[in-house]
């Protein structure tokens, strides 16, 4: 069968690539065309556009990029009709994907959603749009199934693919040596995100806390789809190391972490690394988001746990003074560290292990036959 996939960011690229590999085990004749990233392309899809070309971080940025957005949407619609897939599989990225879903539905193309858009967070009324244009929804967080059930929408809970990916990750034995990280220095992992807009909003502040922690090595988790020279602008001390596409190895060796909100917060928790969650955007985007958001937390760790497990430094609270204090808590306060790790253990218990991508692939092929 022919599959058309759309993922709009790095985490979606990762999970979509794993889904593609799982689909091949269920459908040996599978063909893929996609909007996504390097990992989806490596898994065998014909890449139409890279998600970096479409990266938009906040409401203000989206408003100023509206012509670019419309151009991509029209191109995607034309390409979708020309390809004639058996199914359109969407991965998160609601602003773009729900518009494509509506178009596909109008033209008789089946629409499946792998990893629900976060409509439960900021625009719950969109659930009615989802019900109208999405034939099958596969969710990866326990509370998402409960959310959709409140609106009479039956979805498939497949477990969390991040849990599976971490369980299957093979630890590197030469991470420090390979990246020239001093053996005697504990590591602070710095996860600033994967898009230039968010990196530039986060990384300068994250690295401003360096002076009180000179006995630590700050290791930035870079992504290879951004030029390494771009990151060199931030490497202004011997206490800063840049590693590319080695986030899981980094977290396995880290003593603490500063993490931009997103999937990385959950990954950090699953590696049992004490963390502080950070987020900042333009004042216009933040003001709009604050008015719309319907959930009490921004990090997946706190949302899944249903309580504050990790400190969230958002917008005005995301500053050097607060960051230094929270780093001291997660690095030097034994009681604080023990409490956070105990909450992590409860989180892992709640998420369990499910082989999510394989389960989704089996369901997808079954629904299409």
GROMACS .gro file of C-alpha atoms in nm:
model
  369
    1UNK     CA    1   0.000   0.000   0.000
    2UNK     CA    2   0.097   0.365  -0.042
    3UNK     CA    3   0.143   0.581   0.267
    4UNK     CA    4   0.173   0.961   0.279
    5UNK     CA    5   0.317   1.091   0.608
    6UNK     CA    6   0.359   1.443   0.747
    7UNK     CA    7   0.570   1.531   1.052
    8UNK     CA    8   0.650   1.892   1.132
    9UNK     CA    9   0.933   1.868   1.384
   10UNK     CA   10   1.226   1.653   1.494
   11UNK     CA   11   1.044   1.435   1.747
   12UNK     CA   12   0.773   1.364   1.489
   13UNK     CA   13   1.041   1.275   1.235
   14UNK     CA   14   1.187   1.023   1.482
   15UNK     CA   15   0.856   0.857   1.567
   16UNK     CA   16   0.733   0.856   1.206
   17UNK     CA   17   1.055   0.685   1.095
   18UNK     CA   18   1.002   0.411   1.353
   19UNK     CA   19   0.641   0.373   1.241
   20UNK     CA   20   0.753   0.336   0.879
   21UNK     CA   21   0.991   0.056   0.974
   22UNK     CA   22   0.713  -0.114   1.168
   23UNK     CA   23   0.472  -0.076   0.875
   24UNK     CA   24   0.719  -0.257   0.650
   25UNK     CA   25   0.701  -0.562   0.877
   26UNK     CA   26   0.322  -0.564   0.836
   27UNK     CA   27   0.313  -0.463   0.469
   28UNK     CA   28   0.613  -0.578   0.265
   29UNK     CA   29   0.496  -0.375  -0.037
   30UNK     CA   30   0.471  -0.047   0.157
   31UNK     CA   31   0.565   0.271  -0.031
   32UNK     CA   32   0.619   0.604   0.146
   33UNK     CA   33   0.610   0.970   0.051
   34UNK     CA   34   0.652   1.231   0.319
   35UNK     CA   35   0.703   1.577   0.456
   36UNK     CA   36   0.942   1.525   0.744
   37UNK     CA   37   1.312   1.496   0.814
   38UNK     CA   38   1.635   1.307   0.780
   39UNK     CA   39   1.521   1.007   0.984
   40UNK     CA   40   1.209   0.953   0.773
   41UNK     CA   41   1.416   0.983   0.458
   42UNK     CA   42   1.667   0.731   0.594
   43UNK     CA   43   1.378   0.494   0.673
   44UNK     CA   44   1.284   0.494   0.306
   45UNK     CA   45   1.039   0.772   0.227
   46UNK     CA   46   1.056   1.007  -0.069
   47UNK     CA   47   1.102   1.343   0.107
   48UNK     CA   48   0.904   1.632  -0.042
   49UNK     CA   49   1.006   1.900   0.211
   50UNK     CA   50   1.217   1.900   0.527
   51UNK     CA   51   1.040   2.016   0.843
   52UNK     CA   52   1.310   2.281   0.896
   53UNK     CA   53   1.170   2.468   0.597
   54UNK     CA   54   0.834   2.491   0.774
   55UNK     CA   55   0.954   2.553   1.132
   56UNK     CA   56   0.741   2.816   1.307
   57UNK     CA   57   0.762   2.850   1.684
   58UNK     CA   58   0.490   3.085   1.816
   59UNK     CA   59   0.172   3.273   1.732
   60UNK     CA   60   0.350   3.592   1.621
   61UNK     CA   61   0.594   3.396   1.409
   62UNK     CA   62   0.303   3.206   1.253
   63UNK     CA   63   0.121   3.530   1.170
   64UNK     CA   64   0.426   3.677   0.996
   65UNK     CA   65   0.481   3.355   0.799
   66UNK     CA   66   0.123   3.314   0.673
   67UNK     CA   67   0.206   3.342   0.302
   68UNK     CA   68   0.481   3.082   0.338
   69UNK     CA   69   0.239   2.857   0.528
   70UNK     CA   70  -0.029   2.886   0.260
   71UNK     CA   71   0.223   2.809  -0.012
   72UNK     CA   72   0.331   2.488   0.161
   73UNK     CA   73  -0.032   2.391   0.220
   74UNK     CA   74  -0.127   2.431  -0.147
   75UNK     CA   75   0.180   2.237  -0.257
   76UNK     CA   76   0.101   1.957  -0.013
   77UNK     CA   77  -0.258   1.934  -0.134
   78UNK     CA   78  -0.150   1.907  -0.498
   79UNK     CA   79   0.116   1.648  -0.415
   80UNK     CA   80  -0.127   1.442  -0.209
   81UNK     CA   81  -0.377   1.420  -0.495
   82UNK     CA   82  -0.103   1.331  -0.743
   83UNK     CA   83   0.036   1.052  -0.522
   84UNK     CA   84  -0.306   0.893  -0.452
   85UNK     CA   85  -0.210   0.723  -0.123
   86UNK     CA   86  -0.414   0.453   0.048
   87UNK     CA   87  -0.387   0.657   0.367
   88UNK     CA   88  -0.258   0.990   0.494
   89UNK     CA   89  -0.076   0.950   0.828
   90UNK     CA   90  -0.029   1.269   1.028
   91UNK     CA   91   0.212   1.314   1.320
   92UNK     CA   92   0.129   1.591   1.573
   93UNK     CA   93   0.180   1.941   1.413
   94UNK     CA   94  -0.187   2.039   1.432
   95UNK     CA   95  -0.182   2.381   1.262
   96UNK     CA   96  -0.074   2.236   0.930
   97UNK     CA   97  -0.189   1.877   0.958
   98UNK     CA   98  -0.554   1.938   1.044
   99UNK     CA   99  -0.589   2.156   0.734
  100UNK     CA  100  -0.438   1.880   0.521
  101UNK     CA  101  -0.667   1.629   0.693
  102UNK     CA  102  -0.976   1.830   0.600
  103UNK     CA  103  -0.863   1.849   0.237
  104UNK     CA  104  -0.784   1.477   0.224
  105UNK     CA  105  -1.120   1.385   0.374
  106UNK     CA  106  -1.299   1.598   0.114
  107UNK     CA  107  -1.117   1.405  -0.159
  108UNK     CA  108  -1.191   1.058  -0.025
  109UNK     CA  109  -0.847   0.984   0.122
  110UNK     CA  110  -0.840   0.797   0.454
  111UNK     CA  111  -0.683   1.001   0.736
  112UNK     CA  112  -0.504   0.844   1.033
  113UNK     CA  113  -0.333   1.044   1.309
  114UNK     CA  114  -0.027   0.895   1.483
  115UNK     CA  115   0.049   1.095   1.801
  116UNK     CA  116  -0.240   1.326   1.872
  117UNK     CA  117  -0.206   1.701   1.824
  118UNK     CA  118  -0.204   1.875   2.162
  119UNK     CA  119  -0.554   2.016   2.128
  120UNK     CA  120  -0.620   1.917   2.489
  121UNK     CA  121  -0.369   2.186   2.590
  122UNK     CA  122  -0.490   2.498   2.416
  123UNK     CA  123  -0.788   2.454   2.182
  124UNK     CA  124  -1.018   2.180   2.304
  125UNK     CA  125  -1.291   2.288   2.063
  126UNK     CA  126  -1.077   2.146   1.784
  127UNK     CA  127  -1.176   1.797   1.895
  128UNK     CA  128  -1.490   1.839   1.684
  129UNK     CA  129  -1.272   1.911   1.379
  130UNK     CA  130  -1.063   1.603   1.458
  131UNK     CA  131  -1.375   1.386   1.482
  132UNK     CA  132  -1.495   1.517   1.147
  133UNK     CA  133  -1.176   1.474   0.945
  134UNK     CA  134  -0.968   1.200   1.114
  135UNK     CA  135  -1.076   0.839   1.060
  136UNK     CA  136  -0.846   0.681   1.320
  137UNK     CA  137  -0.651   0.842   1.603
  138UNK     CA  138  -0.359   0.672   1.780
  139UNK     CA  139  -0.268   0.835   2.113
  140UNK     CA  140   0.046   0.788   2.322
  141UNK     CA  141  -0.039   0.947   2.658
  142UNK     CA  142  -0.285   0.790   2.906
  143UNK     CA  143  -0.483   1.109   2.967
  144UNK     CA  144  -0.536   1.163   2.592
  145UNK     CA  145  -0.765   0.861   2.566
  146UNK     CA  146  -0.970   0.993   2.859
  147UNK     CA  147  -0.983   1.339   2.698
  148UNK     CA  148  -1.122   1.210   2.367
  149UNK     CA  149  -1.368   0.979   2.540
  150UNK     CA  150  -1.527   1.283   2.705
  151UNK     CA  151  -1.621   1.399   2.356
  152UNK     CA  152  -1.748   1.059   2.242
  153UNK     CA  153  -1.449   0.993   2.017
  154UNK     CA  154  -1.309   0.639   2.025
  155UNK     CA  155  -0.930   0.638   1.987
  156UNK     CA  156  -0.658   0.372   2.009
  157UNK     CA  157  -0.413   0.406   2.299
  158UNK     CA  158  -0.094   0.236   2.182
  159UNK     CA  159   0.146   0.323   2.464
  160UNK     CA  160   0.437   0.564   2.441
  161UNK     CA  161   0.698   0.517   2.166
  162UNK     CA  162   0.953   0.724   2.359
  163UNK     CA  163   0.955   0.460   2.633
  164UNK     CA  164   1.023   0.194   2.369
  165UNK     CA  165   1.298   0.397   2.200
  166UNK     CA  166   1.485   0.450   2.526
  167UNK     CA  167   1.449   0.086   2.631
  168UNK     CA  168   1.598  -0.021   2.297
  169UNK     CA  169   1.881   0.235   2.300
  170UNK     CA  170   2.226   0.080   2.316
  171UNK     CA  171   2.451   0.272   2.554
  172UNK     CA  172   2.775   0.413   2.418
  173UNK     CA  173   3.084   0.314   2.615
  174UNK     CA  174   3.310   0.587   2.475
  175UNK     CA  175   3.083   0.894   2.487
  176UNK     CA  176   3.321   1.107   2.696
  177UNK     CA  177   3.631   1.000   2.504
  178UNK     CA  178   3.467   1.047   2.164
  179UNK     CA  179   3.354   1.399   2.250
  180UNK     CA  180   3.663   1.497   2.453
  181UNK     CA  181   3.469   1.552   2.774
  182UNK     CA  182   3.696   1.546   3.081
  183UNK     CA  183   3.651   1.224   3.276
  184UNK     CA  184   3.655   1.403   3.612
  185UNK     CA  185   3.378   1.652   3.534
  186UNK     CA  186   3.008   1.587   3.597
  187UNK     CA  187   2.786   1.678   3.303
  188UNK     CA  188   2.501   1.927   3.275
  189UNK     CA  189   2.300   1.842   2.962
  190UNK     CA  190   2.171   2.145   2.772
  191UNK     CA  191   1.873   2.063   2.548
  192UNK     CA  192   1.770   2.388   2.375
  193UNK     CA  193   1.534   2.239   2.115
  194UNK     CA  194   1.580   2.167   1.746
  195UNK     CA  195   1.454   2.482   1.572
  196UNK     CA  196   1.661   2.799   1.531
  197UNK     CA  197   1.385   3.018   1.674
  198UNK     CA  198   1.363   2.826   2.001
  199UNK     CA  199   1.739   2.771   2.027
  200UNK     CA  200   1.803   3.144   2.001
  201UNK     CA  201   1.532   3.212   2.260
  202UNK     CA  202   1.675   2.960   2.505
  203UNK     CA  203   2.045   2.895   2.471
  204UNK     CA  204   2.197   3.232   2.564
  205UNK     CA  205   2.011   3.230   2.896
  206UNK     CA  206   2.088   2.863   2.958
  207UNK     CA  207   2.460   2.924   2.913
  208UNK     CA  208   2.458   3.245   3.118
  209UNK     CA  209   2.460   3.031   3.435
  210UNK     CA  210   2.808   2.897   3.362
  211UNK     CA  211   3.018   3.093   3.621
  212UNK     CA  212   2.882   2.925   3.940
  213UNK     CA  213   2.921   2.579   3.784
  214UNK     CA  214   3.275   2.577   3.645
  215UNK     CA  215   3.336   2.234   3.797
  216UNK     CA  216   3.075   2.097   3.554
  217UNK     CA  217   3.089   2.044   3.179
  218UNK     CA  218   2.793   2.194   2.991
  219UNK     CA  219   2.713   1.971   2.694
  220UNK     CA  220   2.479   2.108   2.427
  221UNK     CA  221   2.260   1.857   2.243
  222UNK     CA  222   2.290   1.976   1.883
  223UNK     CA  223   2.102   1.842   1.582
  224UNK     CA  224   2.276   1.761   1.256
  225UNK     CA  225   2.021   1.931   1.033
  226UNK     CA  226   2.153   2.263   1.166
  227UNK     CA  227   2.506   2.354   1.060
  228UNK     CA  228   2.766   2.289   1.331
  229UNK     CA  229   2.904   2.639   1.272
  230UNK     CA  230   2.571   2.773   1.394
  231UNK     CA  231   2.630   2.616   1.735
  232UNK     CA  232   2.992   2.734   1.750
  233UNK     CA  233   2.860   3.085   1.819
  234UNK     CA  234   2.749   2.959   2.160
  235UNK     CA  235   3.073   2.778   2.249
  236UNK     CA  236   3.251   3.057   2.435
  237UNK     CA  237   3.421   2.855   2.707
  238UNK     CA  238   3.619   2.535   2.751
  239UNK     CA  239   3.339   2.433   2.987
  240UNK     CA  240   3.102   2.401   2.691
  241UNK     CA  241   3.098   2.099   2.458
  242UNK     CA  242   2.875   2.047   2.155
  243UNK     CA  243   2.760   1.698   2.056
  244UNK     CA  244   2.546   1.629   1.751
  245UNK     CA  245   2.264   1.371   1.733
  246UNK     CA  246   2.377   1.207   2.059
  247UNK     CA  247   2.098   1.316   2.293
  248UNK     CA  248   2.032   0.972   2.440
  249UNK     CA  249   2.402   0.906   2.504
  250UNK     CA  250   2.428   1.252   2.659
  251UNK     CA  251   2.134   1.192   2.892
  252UNK     CA  252   2.272   0.853   2.992
  253UNK     CA  253   2.588   1.029   3.117
  254UNK     CA  254   2.432   1.351   3.254
  255UNK     CA  255   2.404   1.449   3.620
  256UNK     CA  256   2.144   1.719   3.554
  257UNK     CA  257   1.973   1.890   3.261
  258UNK     CA  258   1.823   2.215   3.138
  259UNK     CA  259   1.550   2.120   2.893
  260UNK     CA  260   1.332   2.316   2.653
  261UNK     CA  261   0.973   2.198   2.696
  262UNK     CA  262   0.861   1.921   2.461
  263UNK     CA  263   0.930   1.550   2.416
  264UNK     CA  264   1.280   1.604   2.556
  265UNK     CA  265   1.139   1.660   2.905
  266UNK     CA  266   0.990   1.310   2.900
  267UNK     CA  267   1.309   1.160   2.756
  268UNK     CA  268   1.515   1.323   3.032
  269UNK     CA  269   1.284   1.183   3.299
  270UNK     CA  270   1.296   0.834   3.149
  271UNK     CA  271   1.676   0.847   3.170
  272UNK     CA  272   1.634   0.940   3.538
  273UNK     CA  273   1.818   1.272   3.501
  274UNK     CA  274   1.714   1.556   3.736
  275UNK     CA  275   1.598   1.849   3.524
  276UNK     CA  276   1.463   2.201   3.507
  277UNK     CA  277   1.222   2.278   3.221
  278UNK     CA  278   1.264   2.606   3.035
  279UNK     CA  279   1.052   2.795   2.785
  280UNK     CA  280   1.049   3.144   2.636
  281UNK     CA  281   0.897   3.295   2.324
  282UNK     CA  282   0.795   3.640   2.196
  283UNK     CA  283   0.575   3.846   2.428
  284UNK     CA  284   0.289   3.843   2.174
  285UNK     CA  285   0.303   3.464   2.134
  286UNK     CA  286   0.323   3.417   2.511
  287UNK     CA  287   0.027   3.647   2.581
  288UNK     CA  288  -0.192   3.466   2.329
  289UNK     CA  289  -0.080   3.122   2.449
  290UNK     CA  290  -0.144   3.209   2.813
  291UNK     CA  291  -0.502   3.305   2.727
  292UNK     CA  292  -0.563   2.985   2.531
  293UNK     CA  293  -0.382   2.712   2.724
  294UNK     CA  294  -0.618   2.489   2.923
  295UNK     CA  295  -0.367   2.275   3.117
  296UNK     CA  296  -0.171   2.362   3.432
  297UNK     CA  297   0.173   2.260   3.302
  298UNK     CA  298   0.377   2.277   2.982
  299UNK     CA  299   0.606   1.976   3.034
  300UNK     CA  300   0.493   1.625   2.948
  301UNK     CA  301   0.648   1.500   3.272
  302UNK     CA  302   0.416   1.711   3.486
  303UNK     CA  303   0.115   1.656   3.260
  304UNK     CA  304   0.142   1.277   3.271
  305UNK     CA  305   0.216   1.277   3.644
  306UNK     CA  306  -0.073   1.515   3.713
  307UNK     CA  307   0.145   1.722   3.948
  308UNK     CA  308   0.464   1.928   3.952
  309UNK     CA  309   0.751   1.683   3.931
  310UNK     CA  310   0.995   1.921   3.760
  311UNK     CA  311   1.022   2.298   3.794
  312UNK     CA  312   0.901   2.493   3.491
  313UNK     CA  313   1.069   2.830   3.429
  314UNK     CA  314   0.845   3.002   3.176
  315UNK     CA  315   0.890   3.340   3.008
  316UNK     CA  316   0.968   3.601   3.277
  317UNK     CA  317   1.069   3.332   3.527
  318UNK     CA  318   1.321   3.196   3.277
  319UNK     CA  319   1.621   3.402   3.382
  320UNK     CA  320   1.974   3.343   3.505
  321UNK     CA  321   1.897   3.391   3.874
  322UNK     CA  322   1.612   3.139   3.882
  323UNK     CA  323   1.803   2.896   3.663
  324UNK     CA  324   2.107   2.902   3.893
  325UNK     CA  325   1.887   2.833   4.195
  326UNK     CA  326   1.709   2.543   4.028
  327UNK     CA  327   2.033   2.393   3.900
  328UNK     CA  328   2.166   2.397   4.256
  329UNK     CA  329   1.853   2.208   4.363
  330UNK     CA  330   1.884   1.934   4.101
  331UNK     CA  331   2.262   1.899   4.136
  332UNK     CA  332   2.338   1.961   4.503
  333UNK     CA  333   2.023   1.902   4.710
  334UNK     CA  334   1.998   1.528   4.792
  335UNK     CA  335   1.638   1.546   4.919
  336UNK     CA  336   1.524   1.741   4.613
  337UNK     CA  337   1.697   1.495   4.379
  338UNK     CA  338   1.553   1.190   4.559
  339UNK     CA  339   1.200   1.331   4.546
  340UNK     CA  340   1.223   1.403   4.173
  341UNK     CA  341   1.361   1.056   4.099
  342UNK     CA  342   1.087   0.892   4.306
  343UNK     CA  343   0.832   1.079   4.095
  344UNK     CA  344   1.015   0.964   3.781
  345UNK     CA  345   0.973   0.603   3.896
  346UNK     CA  346   0.596   0.655   3.929
  347UNK     CA  347   0.592   0.812   3.582
  348UNK     CA  348   0.765   0.510   3.427
  349UNK     CA  349   0.516   0.281   3.598
  350UNK     CA  350   0.226   0.483   3.459
  351UNK     CA  351   0.360   0.479   3.102
  352UNK     CA  352   0.464   0.112   3.098
  353UNK     CA  353   0.616  -0.055   2.789
  354UNK     CA  354   0.411  -0.139   2.481
  355UNK     CA  355   0.605  -0.150   2.150
  356UNK     CA  356   0.388   0.140   2.036
  357UNK     CA  357   0.507   0.173   1.676
  358UNK     CA  358   0.453  -0.197   1.604
  359UNK     CA  359   0.112  -0.192   1.768
  360UNK     CA  360   0.013   0.112   1.560
  361UNK     CA  361   0.144  -0.044   1.239
  362UNK     CA  362  -0.058  -0.361   1.296
  363UNK     CA  363  -0.373  -0.157   1.361
  364UNK     CA  364  -0.315   0.068   1.058
  365UNK     CA  365  -0.273  -0.221   0.816
  366UNK     CA  366  -0.568  -0.400   0.972
  367UNK     CA  367  -0.794  -0.096   0.936
  368UNK     CA  368  -0.693  -0.055   0.570
  369UNK     CA  369  -0.751  -0.418   0.466
   0.00000   0.00000   0.00000
